[in-house]
Tab-separated table of N, CA and C in Angstrom:
chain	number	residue	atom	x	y	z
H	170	UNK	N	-0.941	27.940	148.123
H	170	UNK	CA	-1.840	28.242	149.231
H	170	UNK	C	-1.824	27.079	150.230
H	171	UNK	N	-1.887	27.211	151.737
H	171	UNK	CA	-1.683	26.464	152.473
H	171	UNK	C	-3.341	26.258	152.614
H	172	UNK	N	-3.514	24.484	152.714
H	172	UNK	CA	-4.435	23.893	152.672
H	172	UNK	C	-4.880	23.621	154.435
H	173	UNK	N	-5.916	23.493	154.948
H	173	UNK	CA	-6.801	23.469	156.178
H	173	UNK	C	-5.770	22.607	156.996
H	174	UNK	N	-5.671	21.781	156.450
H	174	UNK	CA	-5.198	20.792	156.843
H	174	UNK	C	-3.454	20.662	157.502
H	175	UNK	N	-2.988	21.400	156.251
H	175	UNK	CA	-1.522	21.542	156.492
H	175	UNK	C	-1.275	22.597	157.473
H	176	UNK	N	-2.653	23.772	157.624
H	176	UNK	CA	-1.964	24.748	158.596
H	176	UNK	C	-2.141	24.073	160.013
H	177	UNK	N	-3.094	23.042	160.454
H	177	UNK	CA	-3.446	22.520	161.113
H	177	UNK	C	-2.242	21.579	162.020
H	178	UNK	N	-1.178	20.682	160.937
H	178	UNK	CA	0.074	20.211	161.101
H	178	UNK	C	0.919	21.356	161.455
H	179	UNK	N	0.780	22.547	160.904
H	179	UNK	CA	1.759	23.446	161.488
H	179	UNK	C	1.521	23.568	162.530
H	180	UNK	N	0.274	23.970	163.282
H	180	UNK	CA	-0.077	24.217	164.680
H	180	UNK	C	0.018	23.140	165.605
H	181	UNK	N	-0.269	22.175	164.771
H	181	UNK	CA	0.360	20.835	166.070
H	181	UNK	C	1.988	20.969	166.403
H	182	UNK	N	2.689	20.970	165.259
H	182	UNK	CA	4.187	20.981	165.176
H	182	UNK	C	4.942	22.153	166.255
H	183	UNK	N	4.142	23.204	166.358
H	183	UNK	CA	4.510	24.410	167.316
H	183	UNK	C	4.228	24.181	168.563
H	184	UNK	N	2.917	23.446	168.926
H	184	UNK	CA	2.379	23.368	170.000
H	184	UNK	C	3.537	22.252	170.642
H	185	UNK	N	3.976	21.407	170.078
H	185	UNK	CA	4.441	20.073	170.307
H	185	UNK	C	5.924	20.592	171.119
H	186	UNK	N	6.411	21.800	170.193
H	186	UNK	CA	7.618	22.194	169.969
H	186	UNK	C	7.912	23.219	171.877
H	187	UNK	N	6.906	23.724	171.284
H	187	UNK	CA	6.478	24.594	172.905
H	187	UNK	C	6.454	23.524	174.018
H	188	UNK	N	5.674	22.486	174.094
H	188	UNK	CA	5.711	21.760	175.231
H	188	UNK	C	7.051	20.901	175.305
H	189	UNK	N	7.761	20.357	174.352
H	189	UNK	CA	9.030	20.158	174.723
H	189	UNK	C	9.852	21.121	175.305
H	190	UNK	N	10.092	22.470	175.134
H	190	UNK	CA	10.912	23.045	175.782
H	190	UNK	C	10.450	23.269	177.415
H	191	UNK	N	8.999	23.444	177.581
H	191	UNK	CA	8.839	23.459	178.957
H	191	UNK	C	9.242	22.282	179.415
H	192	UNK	N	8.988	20.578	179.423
H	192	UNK	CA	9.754	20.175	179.661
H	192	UNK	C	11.113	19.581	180.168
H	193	UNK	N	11.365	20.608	179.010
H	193	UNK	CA	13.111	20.517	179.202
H	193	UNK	C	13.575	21.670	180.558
H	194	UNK	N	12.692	22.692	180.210
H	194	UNK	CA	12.972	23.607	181.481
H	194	UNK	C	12.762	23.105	183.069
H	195	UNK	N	11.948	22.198	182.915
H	195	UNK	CA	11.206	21.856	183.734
H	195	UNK	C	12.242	21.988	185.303
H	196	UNK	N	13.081	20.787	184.896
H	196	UNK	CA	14.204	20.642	185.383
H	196	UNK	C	15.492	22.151	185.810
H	197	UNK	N	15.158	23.091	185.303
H	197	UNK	CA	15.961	24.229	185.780
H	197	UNK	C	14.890	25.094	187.088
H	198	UNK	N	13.721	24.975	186.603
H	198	UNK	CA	12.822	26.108	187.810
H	198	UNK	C	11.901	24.967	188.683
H	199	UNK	N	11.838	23.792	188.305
H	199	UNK	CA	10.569	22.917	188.776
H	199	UNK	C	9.570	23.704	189.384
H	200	UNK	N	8.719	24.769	188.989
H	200	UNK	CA	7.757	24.958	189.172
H	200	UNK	C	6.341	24.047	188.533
H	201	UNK	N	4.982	24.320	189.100
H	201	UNK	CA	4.406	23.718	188.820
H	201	UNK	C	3.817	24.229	187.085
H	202	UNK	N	4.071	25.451	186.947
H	202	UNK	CA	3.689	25.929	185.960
H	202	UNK	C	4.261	25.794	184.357
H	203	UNK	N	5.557	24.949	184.664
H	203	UNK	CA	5.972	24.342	183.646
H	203	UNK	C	5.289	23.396	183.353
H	204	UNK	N	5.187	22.185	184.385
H	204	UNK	CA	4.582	20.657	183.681
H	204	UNK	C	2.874	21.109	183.809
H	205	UNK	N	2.395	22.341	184.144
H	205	UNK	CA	0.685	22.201	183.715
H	205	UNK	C	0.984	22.749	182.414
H	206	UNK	N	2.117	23.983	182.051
H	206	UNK	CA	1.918	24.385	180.532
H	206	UNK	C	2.607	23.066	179.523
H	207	UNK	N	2.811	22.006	180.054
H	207	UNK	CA	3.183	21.257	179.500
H	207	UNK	C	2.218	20.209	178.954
H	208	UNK	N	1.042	20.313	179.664
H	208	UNK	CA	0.118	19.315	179.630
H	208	UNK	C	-1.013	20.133	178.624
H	209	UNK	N	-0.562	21.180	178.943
H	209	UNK	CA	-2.070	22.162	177.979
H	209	UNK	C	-1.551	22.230	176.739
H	210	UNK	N	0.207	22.407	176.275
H	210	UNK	CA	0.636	22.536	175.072
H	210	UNK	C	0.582	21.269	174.697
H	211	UNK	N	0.691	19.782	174.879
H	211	UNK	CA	0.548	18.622	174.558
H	211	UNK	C	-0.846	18.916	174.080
H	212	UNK	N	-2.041	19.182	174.772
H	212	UNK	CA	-3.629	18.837	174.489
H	212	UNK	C	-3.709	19.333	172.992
H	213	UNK	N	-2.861	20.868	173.006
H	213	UNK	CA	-3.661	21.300	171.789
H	213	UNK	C	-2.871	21.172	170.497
H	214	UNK	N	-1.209	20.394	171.145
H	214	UNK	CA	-0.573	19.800	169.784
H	214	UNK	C	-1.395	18.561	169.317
H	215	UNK	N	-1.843	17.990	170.294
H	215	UNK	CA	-3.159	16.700	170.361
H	215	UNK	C	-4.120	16.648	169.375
H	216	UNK	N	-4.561	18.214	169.893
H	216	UNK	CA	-6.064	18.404	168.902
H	216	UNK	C	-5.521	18.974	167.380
H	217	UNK	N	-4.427	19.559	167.444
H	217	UNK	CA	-3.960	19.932	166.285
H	217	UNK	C	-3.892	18.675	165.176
H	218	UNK	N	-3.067	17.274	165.919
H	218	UNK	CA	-3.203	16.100	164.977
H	218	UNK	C	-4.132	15.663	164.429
H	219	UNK	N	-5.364	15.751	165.319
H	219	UNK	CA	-6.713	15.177	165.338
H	219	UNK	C	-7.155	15.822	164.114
H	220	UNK	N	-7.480	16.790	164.195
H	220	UNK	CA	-7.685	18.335	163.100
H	220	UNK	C	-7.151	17.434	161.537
H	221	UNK	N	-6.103	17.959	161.659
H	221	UNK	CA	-4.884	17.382	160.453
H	221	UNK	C	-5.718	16.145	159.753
H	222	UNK	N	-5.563	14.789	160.696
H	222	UNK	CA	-5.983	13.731	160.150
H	222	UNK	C	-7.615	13.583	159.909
H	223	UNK	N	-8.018	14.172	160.521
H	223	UNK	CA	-10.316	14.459	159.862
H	223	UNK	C	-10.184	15.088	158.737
H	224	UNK	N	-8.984	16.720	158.739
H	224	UNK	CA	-9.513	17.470	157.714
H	224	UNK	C	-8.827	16.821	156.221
H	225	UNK	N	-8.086	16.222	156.607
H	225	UNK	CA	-7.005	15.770	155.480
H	225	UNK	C	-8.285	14.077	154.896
H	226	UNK	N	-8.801	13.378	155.891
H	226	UNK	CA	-9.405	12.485	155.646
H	226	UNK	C	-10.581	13.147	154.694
H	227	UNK	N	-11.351	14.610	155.358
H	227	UNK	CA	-12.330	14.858	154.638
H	227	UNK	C	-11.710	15.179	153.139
H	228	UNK	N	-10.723	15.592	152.999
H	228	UNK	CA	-10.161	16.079	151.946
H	228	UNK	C	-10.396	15.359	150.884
H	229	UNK	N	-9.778	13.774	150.869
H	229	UNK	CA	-9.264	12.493	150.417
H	229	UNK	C	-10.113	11.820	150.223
H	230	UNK	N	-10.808	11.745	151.349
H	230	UNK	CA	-12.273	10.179	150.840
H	230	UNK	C	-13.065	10.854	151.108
H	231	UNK	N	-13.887	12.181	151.541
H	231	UNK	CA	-14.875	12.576	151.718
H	231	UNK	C	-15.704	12.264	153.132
H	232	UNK	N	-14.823	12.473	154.005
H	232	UNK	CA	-15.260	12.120	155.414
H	232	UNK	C	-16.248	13.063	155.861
H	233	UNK	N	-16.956	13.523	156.209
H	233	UNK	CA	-18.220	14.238	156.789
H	233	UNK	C	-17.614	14.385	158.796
H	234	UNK	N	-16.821	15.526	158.571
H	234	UNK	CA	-16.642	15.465	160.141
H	234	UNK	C	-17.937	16.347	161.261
H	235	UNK	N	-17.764	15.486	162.050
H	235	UNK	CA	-18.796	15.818	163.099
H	235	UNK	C	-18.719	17.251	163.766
H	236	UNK	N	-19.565	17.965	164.072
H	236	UNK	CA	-19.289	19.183	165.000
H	236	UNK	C	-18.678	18.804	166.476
H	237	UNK	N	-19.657	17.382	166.972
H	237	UNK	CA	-19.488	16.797	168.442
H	237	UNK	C	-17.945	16.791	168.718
H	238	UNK	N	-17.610	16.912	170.001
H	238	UNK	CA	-16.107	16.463	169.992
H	238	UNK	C	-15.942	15.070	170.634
H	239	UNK	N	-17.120	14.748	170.853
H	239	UNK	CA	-16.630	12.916	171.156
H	239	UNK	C	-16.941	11.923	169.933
H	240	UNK	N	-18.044	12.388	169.027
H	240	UNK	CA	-17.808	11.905	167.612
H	240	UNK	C	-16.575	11.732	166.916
H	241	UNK	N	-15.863	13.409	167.221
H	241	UNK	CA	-14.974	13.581	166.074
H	241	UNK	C	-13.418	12.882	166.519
H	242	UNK	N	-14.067	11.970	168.042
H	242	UNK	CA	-12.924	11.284	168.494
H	242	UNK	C	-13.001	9.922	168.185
H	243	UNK	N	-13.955	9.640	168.094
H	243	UNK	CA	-15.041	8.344	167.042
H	243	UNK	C	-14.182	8.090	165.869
H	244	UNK	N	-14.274	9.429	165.446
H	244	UNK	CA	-13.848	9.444	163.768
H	244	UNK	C	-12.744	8.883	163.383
H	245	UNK	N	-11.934	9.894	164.525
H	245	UNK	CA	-10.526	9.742	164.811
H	245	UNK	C	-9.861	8.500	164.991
H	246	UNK	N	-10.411	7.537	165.828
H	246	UNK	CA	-10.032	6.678	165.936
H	246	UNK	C	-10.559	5.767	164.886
H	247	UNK	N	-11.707	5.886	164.468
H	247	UNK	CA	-11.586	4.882	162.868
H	247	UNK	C	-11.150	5.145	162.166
H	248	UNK	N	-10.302	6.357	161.696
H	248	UNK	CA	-9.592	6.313	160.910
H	248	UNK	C	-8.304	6.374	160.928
H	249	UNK	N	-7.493	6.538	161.738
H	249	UNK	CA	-6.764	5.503	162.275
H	249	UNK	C	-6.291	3.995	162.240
H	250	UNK	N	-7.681	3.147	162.920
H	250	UNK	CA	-7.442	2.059	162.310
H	250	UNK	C	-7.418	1.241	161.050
H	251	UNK	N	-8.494	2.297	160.200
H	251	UNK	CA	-8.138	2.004	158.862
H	251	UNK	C	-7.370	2.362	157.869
H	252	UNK	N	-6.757	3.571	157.909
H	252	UNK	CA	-5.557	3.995	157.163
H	252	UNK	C	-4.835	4.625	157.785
H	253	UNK	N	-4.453	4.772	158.798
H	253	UNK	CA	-3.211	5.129	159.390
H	253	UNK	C	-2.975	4.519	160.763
H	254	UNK	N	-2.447	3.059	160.441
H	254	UNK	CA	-2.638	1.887	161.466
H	254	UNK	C	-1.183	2.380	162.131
H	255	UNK	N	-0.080	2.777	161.687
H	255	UNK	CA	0.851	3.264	162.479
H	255	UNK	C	1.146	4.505	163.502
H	256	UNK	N	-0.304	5.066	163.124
H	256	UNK	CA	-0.337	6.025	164.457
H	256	UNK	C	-0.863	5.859	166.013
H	257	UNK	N	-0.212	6.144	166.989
H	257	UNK	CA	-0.819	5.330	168.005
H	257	UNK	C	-1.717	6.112	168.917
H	258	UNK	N	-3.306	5.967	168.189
H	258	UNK	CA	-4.325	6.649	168.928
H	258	UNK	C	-4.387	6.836	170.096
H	259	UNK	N	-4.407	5.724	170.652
H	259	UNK	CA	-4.381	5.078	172.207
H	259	UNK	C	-3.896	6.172	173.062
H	260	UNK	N	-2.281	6.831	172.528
H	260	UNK	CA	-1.772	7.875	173.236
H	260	UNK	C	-2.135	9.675	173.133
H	261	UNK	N	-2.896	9.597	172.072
H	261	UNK	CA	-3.546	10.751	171.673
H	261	UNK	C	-4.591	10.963	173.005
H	262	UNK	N	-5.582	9.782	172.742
H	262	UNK	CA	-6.706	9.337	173.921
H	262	UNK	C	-6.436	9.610	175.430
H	263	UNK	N	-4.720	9.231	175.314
H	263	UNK	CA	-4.779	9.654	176.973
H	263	UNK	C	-4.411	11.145	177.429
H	264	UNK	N	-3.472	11.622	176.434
H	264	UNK	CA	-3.450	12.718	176.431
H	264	UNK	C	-4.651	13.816	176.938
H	265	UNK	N	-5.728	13.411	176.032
H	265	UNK	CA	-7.089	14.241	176.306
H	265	UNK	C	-7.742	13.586	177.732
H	266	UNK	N	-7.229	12.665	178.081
H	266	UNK	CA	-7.866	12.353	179.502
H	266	UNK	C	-7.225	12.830	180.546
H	267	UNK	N	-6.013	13.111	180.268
H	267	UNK	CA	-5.185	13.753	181.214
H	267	UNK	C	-5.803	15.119	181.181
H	268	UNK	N	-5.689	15.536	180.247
H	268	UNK	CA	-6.022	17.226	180.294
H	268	UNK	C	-7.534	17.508	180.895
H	269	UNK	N	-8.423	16.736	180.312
H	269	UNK	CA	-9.173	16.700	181.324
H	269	UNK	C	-9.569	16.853	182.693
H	270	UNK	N	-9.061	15.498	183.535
H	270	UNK	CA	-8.577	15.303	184.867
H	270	UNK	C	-7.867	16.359	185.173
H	271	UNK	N	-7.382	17.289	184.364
H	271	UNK	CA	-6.514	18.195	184.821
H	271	UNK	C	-7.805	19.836	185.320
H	272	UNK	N	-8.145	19.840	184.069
H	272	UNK	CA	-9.530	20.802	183.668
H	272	UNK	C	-10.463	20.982	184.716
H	273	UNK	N	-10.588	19.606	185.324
H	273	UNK	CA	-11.863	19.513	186.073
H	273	UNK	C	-11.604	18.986	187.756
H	274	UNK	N	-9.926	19.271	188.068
H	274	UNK	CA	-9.373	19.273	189.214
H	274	UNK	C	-9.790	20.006	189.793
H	275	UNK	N	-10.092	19.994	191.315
H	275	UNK	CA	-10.406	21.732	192.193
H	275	UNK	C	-8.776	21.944	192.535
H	276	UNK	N	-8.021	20.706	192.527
H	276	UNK	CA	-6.501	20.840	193.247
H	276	UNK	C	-5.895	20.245	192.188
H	277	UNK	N	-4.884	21.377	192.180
H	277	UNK	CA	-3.641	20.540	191.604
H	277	UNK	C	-2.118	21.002	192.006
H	278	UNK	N	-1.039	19.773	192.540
H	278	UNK	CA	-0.708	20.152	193.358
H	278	UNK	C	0.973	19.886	192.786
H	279	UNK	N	2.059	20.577	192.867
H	279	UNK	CA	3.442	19.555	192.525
H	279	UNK	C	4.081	19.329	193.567
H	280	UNK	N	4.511	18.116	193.402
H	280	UNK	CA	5.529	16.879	194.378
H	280	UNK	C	6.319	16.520	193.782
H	281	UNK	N	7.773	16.835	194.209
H	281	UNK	CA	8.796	16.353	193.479
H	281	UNK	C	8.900	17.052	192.044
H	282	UNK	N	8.885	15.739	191.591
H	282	UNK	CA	8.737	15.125	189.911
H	282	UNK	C	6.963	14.875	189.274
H	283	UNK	N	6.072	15.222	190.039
H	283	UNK	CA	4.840	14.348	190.085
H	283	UNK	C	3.743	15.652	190.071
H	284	UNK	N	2.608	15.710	188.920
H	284	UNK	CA	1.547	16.368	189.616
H	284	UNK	C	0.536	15.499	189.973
H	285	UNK	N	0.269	16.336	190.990
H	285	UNK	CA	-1.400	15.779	191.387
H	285	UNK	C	-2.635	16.328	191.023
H	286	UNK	N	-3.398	15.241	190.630
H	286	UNK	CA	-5.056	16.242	190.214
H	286	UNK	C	-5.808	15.015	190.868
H	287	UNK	N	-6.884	15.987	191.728
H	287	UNK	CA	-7.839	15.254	192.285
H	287	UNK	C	-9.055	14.758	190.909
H	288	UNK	N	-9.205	13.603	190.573
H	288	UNK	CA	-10.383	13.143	189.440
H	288	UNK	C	-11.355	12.570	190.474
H	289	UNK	N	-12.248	13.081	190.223
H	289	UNK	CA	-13.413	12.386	190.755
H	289	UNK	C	-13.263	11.720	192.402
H	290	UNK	N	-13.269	12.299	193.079
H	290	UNK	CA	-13.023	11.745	194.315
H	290	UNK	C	-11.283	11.022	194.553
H	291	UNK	N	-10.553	10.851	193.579
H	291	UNK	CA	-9.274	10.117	193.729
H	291	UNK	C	-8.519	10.776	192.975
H	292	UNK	N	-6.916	11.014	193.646
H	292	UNK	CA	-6.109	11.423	193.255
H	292	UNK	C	-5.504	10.897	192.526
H	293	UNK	N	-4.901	11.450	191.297
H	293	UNK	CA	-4.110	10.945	189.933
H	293	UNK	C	-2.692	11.754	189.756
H	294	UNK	N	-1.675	10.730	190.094
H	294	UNK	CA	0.128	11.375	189.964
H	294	UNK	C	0.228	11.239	188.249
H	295	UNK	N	0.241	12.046	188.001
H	295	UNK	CA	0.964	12.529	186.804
H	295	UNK	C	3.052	12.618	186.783
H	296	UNK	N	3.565	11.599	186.279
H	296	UNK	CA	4.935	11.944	186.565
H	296	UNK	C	5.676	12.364	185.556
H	297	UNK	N	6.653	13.402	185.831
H	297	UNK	CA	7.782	14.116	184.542
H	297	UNK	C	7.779	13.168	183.759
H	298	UNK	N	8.331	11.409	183.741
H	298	UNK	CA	8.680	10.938	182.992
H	298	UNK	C	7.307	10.465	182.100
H	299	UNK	N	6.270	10.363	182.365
H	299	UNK	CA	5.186	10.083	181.418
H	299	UNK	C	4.907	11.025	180.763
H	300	UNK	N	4.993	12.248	181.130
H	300	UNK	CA	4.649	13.362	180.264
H	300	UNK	C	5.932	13.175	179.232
H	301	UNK	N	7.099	12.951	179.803
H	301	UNK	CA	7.494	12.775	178.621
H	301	UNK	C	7.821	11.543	177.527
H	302	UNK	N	7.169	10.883	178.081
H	302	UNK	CA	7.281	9.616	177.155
H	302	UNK	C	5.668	10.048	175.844
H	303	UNK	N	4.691	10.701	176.760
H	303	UNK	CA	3.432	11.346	175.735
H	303	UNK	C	4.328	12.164	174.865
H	304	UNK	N	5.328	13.016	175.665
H	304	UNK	CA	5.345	14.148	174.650
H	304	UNK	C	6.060	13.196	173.109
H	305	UNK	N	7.132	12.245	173.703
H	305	UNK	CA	7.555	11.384	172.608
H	305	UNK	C	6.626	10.593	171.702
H	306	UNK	N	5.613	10.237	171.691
H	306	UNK	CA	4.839	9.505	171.440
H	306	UNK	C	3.582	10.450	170.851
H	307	UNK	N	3.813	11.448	170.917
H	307	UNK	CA	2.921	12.524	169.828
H	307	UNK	C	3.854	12.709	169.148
H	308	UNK	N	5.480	13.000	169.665
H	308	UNK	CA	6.227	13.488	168.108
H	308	UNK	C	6.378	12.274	166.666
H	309	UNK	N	6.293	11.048	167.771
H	309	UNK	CA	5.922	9.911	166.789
H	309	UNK	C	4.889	9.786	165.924
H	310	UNK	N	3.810	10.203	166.266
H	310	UNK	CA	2.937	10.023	165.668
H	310	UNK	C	2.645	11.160	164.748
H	311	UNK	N	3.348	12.645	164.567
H	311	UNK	CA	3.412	13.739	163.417
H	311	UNK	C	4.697	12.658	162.785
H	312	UNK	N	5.366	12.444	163.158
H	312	UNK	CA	6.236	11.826	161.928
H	312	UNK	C	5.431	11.149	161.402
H	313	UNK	N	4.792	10.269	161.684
H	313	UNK	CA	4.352	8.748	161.116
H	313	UNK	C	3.397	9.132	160.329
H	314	UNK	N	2.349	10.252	160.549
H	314	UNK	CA	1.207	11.021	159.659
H	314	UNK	C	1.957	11.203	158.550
H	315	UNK	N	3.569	12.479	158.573
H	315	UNK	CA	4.053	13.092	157.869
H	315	UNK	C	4.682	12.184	156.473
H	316	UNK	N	5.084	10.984	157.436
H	316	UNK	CA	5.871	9.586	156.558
H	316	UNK	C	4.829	9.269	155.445
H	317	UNK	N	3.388	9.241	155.770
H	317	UNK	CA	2.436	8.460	155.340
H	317	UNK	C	1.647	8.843	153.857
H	318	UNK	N	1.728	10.582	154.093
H	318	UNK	CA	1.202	11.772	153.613
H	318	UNK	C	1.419	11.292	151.919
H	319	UNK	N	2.685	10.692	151.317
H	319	UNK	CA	2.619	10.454	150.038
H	319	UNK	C	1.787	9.218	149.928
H	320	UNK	N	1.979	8.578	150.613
H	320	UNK	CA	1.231	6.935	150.677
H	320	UNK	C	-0.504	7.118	150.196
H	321	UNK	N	-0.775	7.699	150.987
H	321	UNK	CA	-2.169	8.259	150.762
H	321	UNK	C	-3.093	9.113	149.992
């Protein structure tokens, strides 16, 4: 039987998988609708990790996860630093700030290589190559969970 947790890694792993190929398409149609489905399939391969590592933590030491979702980013990141020091939160974190800024844009606009989202009174370039250095840097971090998984 597949455990909460593991279906949870599956759904990150798909989501992850999906936003690489837009990506990669990116470059054949450059529409804008590639790099926003690129940013929404990153969020929820994002939250998929997040998921994974609470439910797998509650599993293991008996973590008590929060309903809140800025708690359960709390969580996230302490646990993290305490047993899974090789994952790099930091980029999870921006991920969800991007998507955000994205969420709560009235405009969003493509240039070039670059989106734009108006945050809060100021505009924020989002460029192909950071999205894909995130998208690299989440696949790092399902390996590094996946590496860890006997360790723990």
């Amino acid at each position: 039987m597949v455990e909460a947790w593991d279906e949870q890694l599956m759904w990150a792993k798909y989501h992850l998988s999906t936003s690489q190929r837009l990506y990669e398409n990116f470059s054949n149609y450059e529409t804008k609708r590639f790099l926003s489905g690129c940013l929404t399939e990153m969020a929820l391969s994002a939250t998929g990790l997040v998921n994974t590592i609470l439910l797998f933590a509650s599993q293991k030491k008996g973590l008590t996860i929060s309903k809140d979702s800025k708690k359960r980013i709390k969580q996230f990141t302490r646990v993290c630093e305490k047993d899974l020091t090789d994952i790099n939160s930091e980029s999870v974190l921006k991920i969800f700030e991007i998507k955000s800024a994205q969420k709560h844009s009235p405009v969003e606009m493509l240039r070039k290589d670059k989106i734009l989202l108006l945050d809060n009174g100021e505009y924020k370039a989002i460029t192909k190559k950071r999205i894909g250095s995130l998208i690299a840097l989440l696949e790092e971090n399902i390996k590094v969970f996946e590496k860890q998984l006997p360790l723990l």
